[in-house]
CSV table of C-alpha atoms and ligand atoms in Angstrom, one decimal:
chain,number,residue,atom,x,y,z
A,19,MET,CA,-4.3,18.5,-12.0
A,20,THR,CA,-5.1,14.3,-12.1
A,21,ASP,CA,-4.6,12.3,-9.5
A,22,LEU,CA,-2.5,8.9,-11.0
A,23,ASN,CA,-3.0,7.5,-7.4
A,24,GLN,CA,-6.8,7.5,-7.9
A,25,THR,CA,-6.6,6.6,-11.4
A,26,LEU,CA,-3.9,3.9,-10.9
A,27,PHE,CA,-6.4,2.9,-8.0
A,28,GLU,CA,-9.4,2.6,-9.9
A,29,ARG,CA,-7.8,0.7,-12.6
A,30,ALA,CA,-6.3,-1.6,-10.2
A,31,ALA,CA,-10.1,-2.1,-8.4
A,32,LYS,CA,-11.3,-3.2,-12.0
A,33,VAL,CA,-8.3,-6.5,-11.4
A,34,ILE,CA,-7.3,-6.8,-8.4
A,35,PRO,CA,-10.3,-6.7,-4.9
A,36,GLY,CA,-10.7,-3.1,-3.4
A,37,GLY,CA,-7.7,-2.2,-5.8
A,38,VAL,CA,-4.6,-4.0,-3.0
A,39,ASN,CA,-3.2,-6.5,-2.9
A,40,SER,CA,-3.2,-6.2,1.0
A,41,PRO,CA,-6.6,-5.2,2.9
A,42,VAL,CA,-5.0,-2.5,4.7
A,43,ARG,CA,-3.0,-0.5,1.9
A,44,ALA,CA,-6.4,0.1,0.7
A,45,PHE,CA,-7.1,3.2,3.2
A,46,ARG,CA,-11.0,1.6,4.2
A,47,ALA,CA,-10.0,2.9,8.1
A,48,VAL,CA,-9.2,6.5,7.3
A,49,GLY,CA,-10.6,7.0,3.2
A,50,GLY,CA,-9.3,8.5,0.8
A,51,THR,CA,-6.3,7.1,-2.2
A,52,PRO,CA,-4.1,5.0,-1.7
A,53,ARG,CA,-0.7,5.8,-2.9
A,54,PHE,CA,0.8,3.8,-6.1
A,55,VAL,CA,4.4,4.4,-4.7
A,56,GLN,CA,6.6,4.6,-7.8
A,57,ARG,CA,9.9,4.5,-6.4
A,58,ALA,CA,12.2,4.1,-3.0
A,59,GLN,CA,15.6,5.1,-1.4
A,60,GLY,CA,16.2,5.7,2.1
A,61,ALA,CA,13.0,7.2,4.3
A,62,TYR,CA,11.1,7.6,1.1
A,63,PHE,CA,9.3,7.1,-1.1
A,64,TRP,CA,7.5,9.0,-3.7
A,65,ASP,CA,4.2,8.9,-4.9
A,66,ALA,CA,2.1,7.8,-8.9
A,67,ASN,CA,2.0,12.5,-9.0
A,68,GLY,CA,5.9,12.3,-8.2
A,69,LYS,CA,5.1,14.1,-4.5
A,70,ARG,CA,7.6,12.8,-2.1
A,71,TYR,CA,6.6,11.1,1.4
A,72,ILE,CA,8.5,10.4,4.6
A,73,ASP,CA,7.6,7.0,5.1
A,74,TYR,CA,8.0,5.5,8.0
A,75,ILE,CA,6.3,2.4,7.4
A,76,GLY,CA,8.6,0.8,5.9
A,77,SER,CA,6.5,-2.2,4.0
A,78,TRP,CA,5.4,-2.8,7.9
A,79,GLY,CA,9.0,-3.6,9.6
A,80,PRO,CA,11.3,-5.0,6.6
A,81,MET,CA,13.2,-2.1,6.0
A,82,ILE,CA,15.2,-0.8,8.8
A,83,LEU,CA,17.9,0.7,6.4
A,84,GLY,CA,15.4,2.8,4.2
A,85,HIS,CA,14.6,1.4,1.4
A,86,GLY,CA,17.7,0.8,-1.1
A,87,HIS,CA,20.5,0.2,0.9
A,88,PRO,CA,23.5,-0.3,-1.3
A,89,ALA,CA,24.7,-3.1,-0.2
A,90,VAL,CA,21.9,-5.0,-0.2
A,91,LEU,CA,20.8,-3.4,-2.7
A,92,GLU,CA,24.7,-5.1,-4.7
A,93,ALA,CA,24.3,-8.5,-3.0
A,94,VAL,CA,21.3,-9.2,-4.5
A,95,GLN,CA,21.6,-8.0,-7.9
A,96,LYS,CA,24.4,-10.8,-7.6
A,97,ALA,CA,22.4,-13.3,-6.0
A,98,ALA,CA,20.1,-12.7,-9.1
A,99,VAL,CA,22.9,-12.8,-11.4
A,100,ASP,CA,23.1,-15.9,-10.1
A,101,GLY,CA,20.2,-17.5,-10.2
A,102,PHE,CA,16.4,-16.2,-9.0
A,103,SER,CA,15.5,-19.7,-7.6
A,104,PHE,CA,16.4,-23.2,-7.9
A,105,GLY,CA,14.4,-26.3,-5.3
A,106,ALA,CA,17.1,-27.6,-3.8
A,107,PRO,CA,19.8,-26.6,-0.7
A,108,THR,CA,21.8,-23.6,-1.3
A,109,GLU,CA,25.0,-22.9,1.3
A,110,ARG,CA,23.1,-18.7,2.0
A,111,GLU,CA,20.1,-20.3,2.9
A,112,VAL,CA,22.1,-22.1,5.5
A,113,GLU,CA,24.5,-18.7,6.0
A,114,LEU,CA,21.2,-17.3,6.8
A,115,ALA,CA,20.2,-18.9,9.0
A,116,GLU,CA,23.5,-19.6,11.6
A,117,ALA,CA,22.6,-15.1,11.1
A,118,ILE,CA,19.2,-15.8,12.9
A,119,LEU,CA,20.6,-17.8,14.9
A,120,ALA,CA,24.2,-16.4,16.4
A,121,GLN,CA,21.3,-13.5,17.6
A,122,VAL,CA,18.4,-15.9,19.2
A,123,PRO,CA,19.9,-18.1,21.4
A,124,SER,CA,16.5,-19.6,22.2
A,125,MET,CA,17.1,-21.5,18.6
A,126,ASP,CA,18.9,-24.3,18.5
A,127,MET,CA,17.3,-25.1,14.9
A,128,VAL,CA,15.4,-22.9,11.9
A,129,ARG,CA,13.4,-23.1,8.7
A,130,LEU,CA,13.7,-20.4,6.2
A,131,VAL,CA,9.6,-19.5,4.7
A,132,SER,CA,7.7,-17.4,3.0
A,133,SER,CA,5.8,-14.9,4.6
A,134,GLY,CA,5.4,-14.4,8.7
A,135,THR,CA,1.4,-16.0,8.0
A,136,GLU,CA,3.2,-19.0,6.9
A,137,ALA,CA,5.7,-19.3,9.5
A,138,GLY,CA,3.5,-19.5,12.4
A,139,MET,CA,1.0,-22.0,10.6
A,140,SER,CA,3.9,-23.4,10.6
A,141,ALA,CA,5.0,-22.9,14.2
A,142,LEU,CA,1.2,-24.3,15.3
A,143,ARG,CA,1.0,-27.2,13.1
A,144,LEU,CA,5.0,-28.2,15.2
A,145,ALA,CA,3.9,-26.7,18.2
A,146,ARG,CA,0.5,-28.9,18.5
A,147,GLY,CA,2.6,-32.0,17.1
A,148,ALA,CA,5.3,-31.6,19.5
A,149,THR,CA,2.9,-32.0,22.6
A,150,GLY,CA,0.2,-34.3,21.6
A,151,ARG,CA,-2.9,-31.9,21.8
A,152,SER,CA,-4.6,-30.1,20.3
A,153,LYS,CA,-5.6,-26.7,22.2
A,154,ILE,CA,-4.3,-23.1,21.5
A,155,ILE,CA,-4.2,-19.5,23.4
A,156,LYS,CA,-4.4,-17.0,21.8
A,157,PHE,CA,-4.9,-12.9,23.2
A,158,GLU,CA,-7.5,-10.0,21.2
A,159,GLY,CA,-5.0,-7.8,18.9
A,160,CYS,CA,-2.5,-10.0,18.2
A,161,TYR,CA,-2.3,-11.1,14.6
A,162,HIS,CA,0.3,-13.5,13.6
A,163,GLY,CA,-0.9,-13.7,10.2
A,164,HIS,CA,-4.2,-15.6,8.3
A,165,ALA,CA,-4.1,-19.4,9.3
A,166,ASP,CA,-7.3,-20.4,9.7
A,167,ALA,CA,-6.9,-20.9,13.1
A,168,LEU,CA,-5.3,-18.2,14.3
A,169,LEU,CA,-8.7,-15.9,12.6
A,170,VAL,CA,-10.3,-16.0,15.9
A,171,LYS,CA,-11.8,-13.0,17.7
A,172,ALA,CA,-12.4,-13.6,21.7
A,173,GLY,CA,-15.7,-15.0,23.2
A,174,SER,CA,-17.2,-13.8,25.6
A,175,GLY,CA,-15.2,-15.4,28.4
A,176,LEU,CA,-13.3,-17.6,29.1
A,177,ALA,CA,-15.5,-20.7,28.0
A,178,THR,CA,-15.6,-19.4,24.3
A,179,PHE,CA,-13.4,-21.2,21.9
A,180,GLY,CA,-12.8,-20.7,18.3
A,181,ASN,CA,-15.2,-17.1,16.9
A,182,PRO,CA,-13.8,-16.9,13.9
A,183,THR,CA,-13.0,-13.4,12.3
A,184,SER,CA,-14.2,-14.6,8.8
A,185,ALA,CA,-15.8,-16.0,6.6
A,186,GLY,CA,-14.8,-19.3,5.5
A,187,VAL,CA,-12.6,-20.3,7.9
A,188,PRO,CA,-15.1,-23.5,9.5
A,189,PRO,CA,-16.0,-23.3,13.1
A,190,GLU,CA,-14.7,-26.7,13.7
A,191,VAL,CA,-11.4,-25.0,12.2
A,192,VAL,CA,-11.5,-22.9,15.2
A,193,GLN,CA,-13.2,-24.8,18.2
A,194,HIS,CA,-9.5,-25.1,19.8
A,195,THR,CA,-8.5,-21.7,19.6
A,196,LEU,CA,-9.0,-19.8,22.5
A,197,VAL,CA,-8.6,-15.9,23.3
A,198,LEU,CA,-8.1,-14.0,25.7
A,199,GLU,CA,-7.7,-10.8,26.9
A,200,TYR,CA,-4.1,-9.4,26.5
A,201,ASN,CA,-2.5,-8.5,30.0
A,202,ASN,CA,-5.0,-9.2,31.8
A,203,ILE,CA,-3.0,-12.2,34.7
A,204,PRO,CA,-6.7,-14.2,36.3
A,205,GLN,CA,-7.8,-14.6,32.8
A,206,LEU,CA,-4.9,-16.3,31.5
A,207,GLU,CA,-4.3,-17.6,35.4
A,208,GLU,CA,-7.9,-19.2,34.9
A,209,ALA,CA,-7.9,-20.5,31.5
A,210,PHE,CA,-4.6,-22.3,32.4
A,211,ALA,CA,-6.5,-24.4,35.0
A,212,LEU,CA,-9.1,-24.8,33.0
A,213,HIS,CA,-7.6,-26.4,30.1
A,214,GLY,CA,-3.8,-26.3,30.7
A,215,LYS,CA,-3.1,-30.6,30.5
A,216,GLU,CA,-4.6,-29.9,26.7
A,217,LEU,CA,-3.1,-26.6,25.4
A,218,ALA,CA,0.0,-27.1,22.6
A,219,LEU,CA,1.0,-23.9,22.8
A,220,LEU,CA,0.0,-20.1,24.7
A,221,MET,CA,1.0,-18.4,21.2
A,222,ILE,CA,1.9,-14.1,21.8
A,223,GLU,CA,3.1,-10.4,19.4
A,224,PRO,CA,5.7,-9.8,22.8
A,225,ILE,CA,5.2,-5.9,22.2
A,226,ALA,CA,1.8,-6.6,20.1
A,227,GLY,CA,1.9,-4.0,16.8
A,228,ASN,CA,-1.1,-5.3,15.6
A,229,MET,CA,-3.0,-3.4,18.5
A,230,ASN,CA,-0.8,-0.3,17.4
A,231,PHE,CA,2.3,-0.7,20.3
A,232,VAL,CA,1.0,-2.3,23.8
A,233,ARG,CA,4.1,-3.8,25.9
A,234,ALA,CA,2.6,-7.3,27.4
A,235,SER,CA,3.9,-6.6,31.6
A,236,VAL,CA,6.7,-8.3,33.2
A,237,PRO,CA,5.0,-9.8,35.6
A,238,PHE,CA,2.6,-11.2,32.5
A,239,MET,CA,4.9,-11.9,30.0
A,240,LYS,CA,6.8,-13.8,33.8
A,241,ARG,CA,3.4,-15.5,34.4
A,242,CYS,CA,2.7,-17.1,30.8
A,243,ARG,CA,6.6,-18.1,30.8
A,244,GLU,CA,5.4,-20.0,34.7
A,245,LEU,CA,2.3,-21.2,33.5
A,246,CYS,CA,2.6,-22.8,30.2
A,247,THR,CA,6.0,-24.8,31.5
A,248,GLN,CA,3.6,-25.4,34.9
A,249,TYR,CA,0.9,-27.2,31.9
A,250,GLY,CA,3.5,-28.4,29.1
A,251,ALA,CA,2.2,-25.7,26.8
A,252,LEU,CA,4.8,-23.6,24.6
A,253,LEU,CA,5.2,-20.1,24.6
A,254,VAL,CA,6.3,-19.0,21.5
A,255,PHE,CA,6.3,-15.6,20.8
A,256,ASP,CA,5.2,-13.8,17.5
A,257,GLU,CA,8.2,-11.8,16.3
A,258,VAL,CA,7.6,-11.2,13.2
A,259,MET,CA,7.2,-7.6,13.5
A,260,THR,CA,9.2,-7.5,16.5
A,261,GLY,CA,12.4,-9.3,15.4
A,262,PHE,CA,15.4,-7.9,14.8
A,263,ARG,CA,13.3,-4.7,14.8
A,264,VAL,CA,12.9,-3.6,18.6
A,265,ALA,CA,16.6,-5.3,18.9
A,266,LEU,CA,19.8,-7.1,17.8
A,267,GLY,CA,18.7,-10.6,20.1
A,268,SER,CA,14.3,-9.3,19.3
A,269,ALA,CA,11.9,-8.6,21.9
A,270,GLN,CA,13.3,-11.6,23.9
A,271,SER,CA,16.4,-9.8,24.9
A,272,VAL,CA,14.5,-7.5,26.4
A,273,TYR,CA,12.3,-9.8,28.5
A,274,ALA,CA,14.9,-11.4,29.5
A,275,LYS,CA,16.9,-7.9,31.0
A,276,GLU,CA,13.7,-7.3,32.7
A,277,ILE,CA,13.0,-11.9,33.7
A,278,PRO,CA,15.7,-13.3,34.6
A,279,GLY,CA,17.5,-16.3,32.4
A,280,PHE,CA,13.3,-16.2,30.4
A,281,LYS,CA,13.4,-17.1,26.4
A,282,PRO,CA,11.0,-19.3,24.6
A,283,ASP,CA,9.8,-22.8,23.4
A,284,MET,CA,9.4,-21.4,19.7
A,285,THR,CA,10.2,-17.8,17.6
A,286,VAL,CA,8.5,-16.7,14.3
A,287,LEU,CA,10.1,-15.1,12.1
A,288,GLY,CA,9.3,-12.4,9.1
A,289,LYS,CA,9.6,-8.7,7.9
A,290,VAL,CA,13.4,-7.5,8.8
A,291,ILE,CA,14.9,-10.8,8.4
A,292,GLY,CA,14.2,-11.0,4.8
A,293,GLY,CA,14.9,-7.3,4.2
A,294,GLY,CA,12.1,-6.7,1.6
A,295,MET,CA,11.8,-9.9,0.3
A,296,PRO,CA,9.9,-12.6,0.9
A,297,LEU,CA,11.5,-14.3,3.4
A,298,ALA,CA,10.0,-15.5,7.4
A,299,ALA,CA,11.8,-18.7,9.9
A,300,PHE,CA,10.0,-20.6,12.7
A,301,GLY,CA,12.6,-22.0,15.2
A,302,GLY,CA,12.9,-24.0,18.0
A,303,PRO,CA,14.9,-26.2,20.3
A,304,ARG,CA,16.9,-29.1,18.7
A,305,GLU,CA,14.0,-31.4,19.8
A,306,ILE,CA,10.9,-29.6,18.6
A,307,MET,CA,12.2,-28.5,15.4
A,308,GLN,CA,13.7,-32.7,14.7
A,309,GLN,CA,10.2,-33.3,14.2
A,310,LEU,CA,9.9,-31.2,11.2
A,311,ALA,CA,10.1,-33.3,8.0
A,312,PRO,CA,12.0,-35.0,7.1
A,313,THR,CA,13.8,-35.8,10.0
A,314,GLY,CA,10.9,-36.2,12.0
A,315,PRO,CA,7.0,-36.2,11.3
A,316,VAL,CA,5.0,-32.6,11.4
A,317,TYR,CA,4.4,-32.0,7.5
A,318,GLN,CA,5.6,-28.1,6.5
A,319,ALA,CA,7.6,-27.7,3.0
A,320,GLY,CA,7.4,-24.4,0.6
A,321,THR,CA,8.7,-24.4,-3.4
A,322,LEU,CA,10.7,-21.1,-2.2
A,323,SER,CA,11.1,-21.2,1.2
A,324,GLY,CA,15.2,-20.2,2.1
A,325,ASN,CA,14.8,-18.2,-2.0
A,326,PRO,CA,18.5,-17.1,-2.8
A,327,VAL,CA,17.9,-14.1,-3.6
A,328,ALA,CA,15.7,-13.3,-1.4
A,329,THR,CA,18.3,-14.7,1.4
A,330,ALA,CA,21.1,-12.4,0.0
A,331,CYS,CA,18.1,-9.5,0.8
A,332,GLY,CA,18.4,-10.9,4.5
A,333,LEU,CA,21.9,-11.8,5.2
A,334,ALA,CA,23.2,-8.3,3.9
A,335,THR,CA,20.6,-6.6,5.6
A,336,LEU,CA,21.6,-8.8,8.8
A,337,LYS,CA,25.5,-8.1,8.0
A,338,GLU,CA,24.1,-4.0,8.8
A,339,LEU,CA,22.1,-4.3,11.6
A,340,SER,CA,24.6,-6.4,13.9
A,341,LYS,CA,27.2,-3.4,13.6
A,342,PRO,CA,28.3,-2.1,16.0
A,343,GLY,CA,26.6,1.4,16.9
A,344,PHE,CA,23.5,0.8,15.4
A,345,TRP,CA,20.9,-0.4,17.6
A,346,ASP,CA,22.0,3.3,20.1
A,347,ALA,CA,21.2,5.7,16.2
A,348,LEU,CA,18.1,3.5,15.8
A,349,SER,CA,16.9,4.0,18.8
A,350,LYS,CA,18.3,7.6,19.0
A,351,THR,CA,16.0,8.9,15.7
A,352,THR,CA,13.3,7.5,17.8
A,353,GLN,CA,13.0,7.9,21.3
A,354,SER,CA,13.7,11.5,19.3
A,355,LEU,CA,10.4,10.9,16.9
A,356,VAL,CA,8.3,9.5,19.3
A,357,ASP,CA,9.4,12.8,23.0
A,358,GLY,CA,8.8,15.3,19.2
A,359,LEU,CA,5.1,14.2,18.7
A,360,SER,CA,4.7,14.5,22.6
A,361,ALA,CA,6.1,17.4,23.2
A,362,ALA,CA,3.5,18.9,20.3
A,363,ALA,CA,0.5,16.7,21.3
A,364,LYS,CA,0.4,18.5,25.1
A,365,LYS,CA,1.4,22.0,23.4
A,366,ALA,CA,-2.1,21.4,21.4
A,367,ASP,CA,-3.3,20.4,24.5
A,368,ILE,CA,-4.4,16.9,22.5
A,369,PRO,CA,-5.1,13.7,24.8
A,370,PHE,CA,-1.3,11.3,23.6
A,371,SER,CA,0.8,8.4,25.0
A,372,ALA,CA,3.0,7.0,22.9
A,373,ASP,CA,5.7,4.6,22.9
A,374,CYS,CA,9.0,3.0,21.3
A,375,GLN,CA,11.2,0.3,21.4
A,376,GLY,CA,14.0,0.6,19.0
A,377,GLY,CA,13.7,1.1,15.4
A,378,MET,CA,9.4,0.7,16.1
A,379,PHE,CA,7.2,3.2,17.9
A,380,GLY,CA,3.4,3.3,18.4
A,381,PHE,CA,0.5,6.5,19.7
A,382,PHE,CA,-2.4,6.8,20.6
A,383,LEU,CA,-4.5,9.3,20.7
A,384,LEU,CA,-5.2,8.8,24.2
A,385,PRO,CA,-3.6,11.0,27.4
A,386,GLU,CA,-2.7,6.9,29.0
A,387,LEU,CA,-0.2,4.0,26.7
A,388,PRO,CA,-3.6,1.3,26.7
A,389,GLN,CA,-3.4,-1.7,28.0
A,390,ASN,CA,-5.1,-3.7,26.2
A,391,TYR,CA,-7.4,-4.8,22.2
A,392,ALA,CA,-9.9,-2.7,23.9
A,393,LYS,CA,-8.4,0.0,25.3
A,394,VAL,CA,-6.7,0.8,21.8
A,395,MET,CA,-9.8,0.6,20.4
A,396,THR,CA,-11.4,3.7,22.6
A,397,SER,CA,-8.5,5.8,20.7
A,398,ASP,CA,-10.4,9.1,18.7
A,399,SER,CA,-10.3,7.0,15.3
A,400,PRO,CA,-12.2,10.7,13.2
A,401,ARG,CA,-10.0,12.7,15.4
A,402,PHE,CA,-6.5,9.9,13.4
A,403,ASN,CA,-8.3,9.7,10.1
A,404,LYS,CA,-8.5,14.2,10.5
A,405,LEU,CA,-4.0,13.8,11.8
A,406,PHE,CA,-3.1,10.8,9.2
A,407,HIS,CA,-4.4,13.0,6.4
A,408,GLY,CA,-3.5,15.8,8.2
A,409,LEU,CA,0.7,14.0,8.5
A,410,LEU,CA,-0.2,12.7,4.3
A,411,ASP,CA,-0.8,16.1,2.8
A,412,ARG,CA,1.8,17.7,3.8
A,413,GLY,CA,4.6,14.0,3.0
A,414,VAL,CA,4.2,12.3,6.0
A,415,TYR,CA,3.2,9.1,5.6
A,416,ILE,CA,2.8,7.4,9.0
A,417,ALA,CA,-0.2,4.4,9.4
A,418,PRO,CA,-3.3,4.4,7.9
A,419,ALA,CA,-5.0,3.0,10.7
A,420,LEU,CA,-4.8,3.7,14.9
A,421,TYR,CA,-4.2,-0.3,15.3
A,422,GLU,CA,-0.7,-0.5,13.7
A,423,ALA,CA,2.7,0.7,15.1
A,424,GLY,CA,5.0,2.9,12.9
A,425,PHE,CA,9.0,1.8,12.1
A,426,VAL,CA,11.7,4.3,11.6
A,427,SER,CA,14.6,3.6,9.8
A,428,ALA,CA,18.1,3.6,10.0
A,429,ALA,CA,17.8,6.4,6.7
A,430,HIS,CA,15.4,8.7,8.4
A,431,SER,CA,18.4,12.0,9.8
A,432,GLU,CA,17.9,15.1,12.2
A,433,ALA,CA,15.8,16.9,10.2
A,434,ASP,CA,13.3,14.2,9.2
A,435,ILE,CA,12.1,13.6,12.0
A,436,ALA,CA,12.2,17.3,12.7
A,437,GLU,CA,10.2,18.6,9.7
A,438,THR,CA,7.7,15.5,10.5
A,439,VAL,CA,7.2,17.0,13.9
A,440,GLN,CA,6.8,20.6,12.7
A,441,ALA,CA,4.3,18.5,10.1
A,442,ALA,CA,2.3,16.5,13.7
A,443,SER,CA,2.7,20.4,15.1
A,444,GLU,CA,-0.1,21.8,12.9
A,445,VAL,CA,-2.4,19.1,12.3
A,446,PHE,CA,-2.4,18.9,16.2
A,447,ALA,CA,-3.3,23.6,15.5
A,448,THR,CA,-6.0,21.9,13.5
A,449,LEU,CA,-7.7,18.5,16.1
A,450,GLY,CA,-9.3,21.5,18.5
A,451,LYS,CA,-9.7,20.4,21.8
A,452,THR,CA,-11.6,17.0,23.2
B,19,KE4,P1,2.8,-11.7,6.7
B,19,KE4,O1,2.0,-13.3,5.9
B,19,KE4,O2,2.1,-10.8,6.3
B,19,KE4,O3,4.4,-11.3,5.8
B,19,KE4,O4,3.1,-12.1,8.1
B,19,KE4,C1,1.9,-12.2,8.9
B,19,KE4,C2,2.7,-11.3,10.3
B,19,KE4,C3,2.6,-12.4,11.6
B,19,KE4,N1,2.7,-12.2,13.5
B,19,KE4,C4,2.6,-10.5,12.9
B,19,KE4,C5,2.7,-10.6,13.9
B,19,KE4,C6,2.4,-9.9,12.0
B,19,KE4,O5,2.9,-8.2,12.4
B,19,KE4,C7,2.6,-9.9,10.4
B,19,KE4,C8,2.3,-9.4,9.3
B,19,KE4,N2,1.5,-7.5,9.8
B,19,KE4,C9,1.3,-6.7,9.2
B,19,KE4,C10,0.6,-5.7,9.4
B,19,KE4,N3,0.0,-5.7,10.3
B,19,KE4,C11,1.1,-7.0,7.8
B,19,KE4,C12,0.7,-6.0,6.9
B,19,KE4,C13,-0.4,-6.1,5.9
B,19,KE4,O6,-1.0,-7.3,6.7
B,19,KE4,O7,-0.7,-6.4,4.8
């Protein structure tokens, strides 16, 4: 039988670089043919051959309600009838801004944009403008979108700023970016001692979903907060992935439970707040946000920012996930997946560790949860790839890379979890002992 995914992939590769509009979709890390999605509903999507998959990517986070939620669909259809885009303000943008601020009390104001990259890039410019400083700290394994200044890899030791991870990024653009090791307190303290007074911001994924699922330890996060306060640098939480995904109050509410009075200075959001449509945001205290054009000197703009159809999708999504019981139910489903996979791996004597928060999870073919990128990359990649394809053949779709997190939606049922765990058990049995 002709594999229509392969046919489409070959056709796509003729007109789109790599046949995809975002690299991770090309299955380069795991090999094989990407599945071209024909349609999706609830916890599932169907590929070009009509095969059904239980979807644990959910568009890399946005589809927290599951695909095609009726209330969201209705809201988008109604908004579309009233107009796709105006380039003028609408009430719905105000409603969405108010709905976001109601759940993220660390922010007084928010600016809506169209992608996480745009939000992160704009937050970076605003933090530099607000502090009058240029240097920034980010962490190895954290991804903040593909703005030039943030496409930087760790150098050797502390002194080395600015090692671009991408061609086309001139060294002078990244000369102010210092990359540190996640969860490494001594290195963090040394960096601040050396550069603290020149630091505009420290940007961090509080739960790092771009190295699968690695939590910032509470002591580490506490030191980030203390040192930023001590030296006048802004603590910027990149919650594009964790925002409204790990908790209604995002990851910052999880840390506020462990660290009394904790809050970041600025927050970057995306994914869930758009419900699958192109929408992201960044926000913070009034005195910082007012420095944005047109009220201040930091320029930032966007033709489709606050798009009326995207804001309808986001608002309807936030309305559903704010309902009583939503997070208890979602967390229970995610936990049952993680527990089921862990038990199946143990039974097959496969080194395995997993963690989850709200609707986000990660697992590693490692005996213990890794605390930083270097440890994550000690995972057995060929073994992961076998697991990936074994699950894919059985209609279970996890991230096509061992450094990516997974996502559960409110539409995933106990039966879906049971089917996933059964598939994993079968594949674990084929992986053999290490
Ligand atoms: P976008 O520009 O892709 O909307 O957002 C960039 C971004 C920023 N910050 C964090 C924490 C993110 O996770 C992302 C995007 N995440 C990836 C998944 N690892 C999106 C998938 C892709 O690149 O295709």
